[in-house]
XYZ file of C-alpha atoms in Angstrom:
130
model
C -12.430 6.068 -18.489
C -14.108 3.105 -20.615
C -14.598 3.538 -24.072
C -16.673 1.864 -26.384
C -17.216 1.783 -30.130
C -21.164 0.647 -31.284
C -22.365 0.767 -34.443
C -26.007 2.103 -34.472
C -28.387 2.011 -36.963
C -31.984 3.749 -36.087
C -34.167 2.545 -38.112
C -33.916 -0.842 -36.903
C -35.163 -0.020 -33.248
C -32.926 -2.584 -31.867
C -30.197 -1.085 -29.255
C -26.656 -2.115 -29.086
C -25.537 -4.401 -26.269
C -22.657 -3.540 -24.049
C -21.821 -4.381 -21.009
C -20.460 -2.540 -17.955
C -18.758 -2.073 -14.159
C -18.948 0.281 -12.098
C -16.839 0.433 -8.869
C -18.540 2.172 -5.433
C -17.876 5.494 -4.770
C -15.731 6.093 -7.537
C -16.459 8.629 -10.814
C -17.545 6.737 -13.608
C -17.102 7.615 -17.216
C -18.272 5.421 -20.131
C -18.141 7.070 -23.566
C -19.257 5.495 -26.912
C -18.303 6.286 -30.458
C -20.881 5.809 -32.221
C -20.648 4.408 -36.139
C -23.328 4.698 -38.394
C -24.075 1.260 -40.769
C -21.839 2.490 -43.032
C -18.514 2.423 -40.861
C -18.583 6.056 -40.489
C -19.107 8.416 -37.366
C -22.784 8.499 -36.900
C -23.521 12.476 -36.764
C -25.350 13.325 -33.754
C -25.984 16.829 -34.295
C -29.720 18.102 -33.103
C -29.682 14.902 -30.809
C -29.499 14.642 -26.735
C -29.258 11.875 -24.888
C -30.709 10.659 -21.940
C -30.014 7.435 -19.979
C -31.088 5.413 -16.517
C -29.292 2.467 -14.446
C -31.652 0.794 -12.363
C -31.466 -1.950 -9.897
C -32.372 -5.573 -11.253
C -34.257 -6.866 -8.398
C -34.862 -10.990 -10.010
C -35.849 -13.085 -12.992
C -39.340 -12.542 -13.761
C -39.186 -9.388 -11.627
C -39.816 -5.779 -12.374
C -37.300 -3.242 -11.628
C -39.671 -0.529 -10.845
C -39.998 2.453 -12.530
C -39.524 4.801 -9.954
C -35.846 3.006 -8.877
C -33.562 4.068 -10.791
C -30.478 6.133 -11.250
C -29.890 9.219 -13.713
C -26.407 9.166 -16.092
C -25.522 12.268 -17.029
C -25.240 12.100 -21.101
C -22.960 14.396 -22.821
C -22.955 14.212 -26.513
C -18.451 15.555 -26.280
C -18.568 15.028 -30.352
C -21.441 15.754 -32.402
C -19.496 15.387 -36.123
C -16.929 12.466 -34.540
C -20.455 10.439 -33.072
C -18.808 10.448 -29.450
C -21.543 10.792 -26.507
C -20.686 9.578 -22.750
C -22.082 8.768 -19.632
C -21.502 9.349 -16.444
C -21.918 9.304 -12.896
C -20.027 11.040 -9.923
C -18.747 9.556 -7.126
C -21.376 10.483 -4.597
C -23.774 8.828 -7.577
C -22.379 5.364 -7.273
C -21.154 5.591 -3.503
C -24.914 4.451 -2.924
C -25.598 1.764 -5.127
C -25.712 -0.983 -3.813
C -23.222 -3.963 -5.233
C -24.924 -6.421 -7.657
C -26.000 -6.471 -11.000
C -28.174 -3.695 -13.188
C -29.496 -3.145 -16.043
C -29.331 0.468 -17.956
C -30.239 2.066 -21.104
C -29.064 5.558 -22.944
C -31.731 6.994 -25.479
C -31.058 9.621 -27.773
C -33.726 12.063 -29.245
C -34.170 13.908 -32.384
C -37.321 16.292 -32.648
C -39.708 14.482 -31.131
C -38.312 10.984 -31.821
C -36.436 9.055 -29.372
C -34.102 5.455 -30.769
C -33.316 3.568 -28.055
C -28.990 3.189 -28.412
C -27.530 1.264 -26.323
C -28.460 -0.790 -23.539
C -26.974 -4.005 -21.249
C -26.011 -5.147 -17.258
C -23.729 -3.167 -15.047
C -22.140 -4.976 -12.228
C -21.690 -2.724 -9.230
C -18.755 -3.356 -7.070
C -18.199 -2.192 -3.245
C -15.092 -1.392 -2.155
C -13.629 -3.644 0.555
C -11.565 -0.419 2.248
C -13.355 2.766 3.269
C -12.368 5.602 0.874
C -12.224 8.953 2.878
């Protein structure tokens, strides 16, 4: 399990950068502590999350809206600012190796700041897992 630290702040509208891998057929688990401007955890109590991986198809072309994957978001620490993603292994058995951008919202009432987005790299495994 990756971990990640990002320091957020919401009123800026601007989303963290991190990158990521994934490897085929495997569980992945990616969480993020999450700082607020001021060094300290960022509270994320009232807030979900929600978050998509979809496929990048080329430069200057669209990755569809309607091809995409789901993470599941867990906020695990609402006081400590920890939330994770994750997909299982039947998830990523069927992507496709390459490269993929993602994103992970999180929501307050009705306003949603976009956290943290970046590229995944997908990668097959040579031997057949059973």
């Amino acid at each position: 399990m990756a971990s990640s630290t990002i320091n957020f702040d919401p009123d800026s509208g601007i989303p963290y950068g991190a990158n990521l891998t994934i490897y085929s057929g495997t569980d992945f688990t990616q969480t993020f502590n999450i700082k607020s401007t001021s060094n300290s955890a960022f509270n994320l109590t009232s807030y979900s999350g929600a978050g998509k991986l979809s496929k990048s198809i080329g430069i200057g072309a669209s990755t569809g809206s309607d091809n995409y994957t789901t993470f599941t978001v867990g906020i695990t620490s609402a006081l400590g600012g920890v939330l994770q993603v994750s997909l299982t292994d039947t998830q990523t058995k069927v992507l496709d190796q390459g490269r993929y951008m993602y994103d992970v919202l999180i929501t307050v009432g009705s306003t949603t700041y976009p956290l943290v987005n970046g590229n995944v790299y997908v990668y097959n495994t040579v031997t057949q897992r059973t």
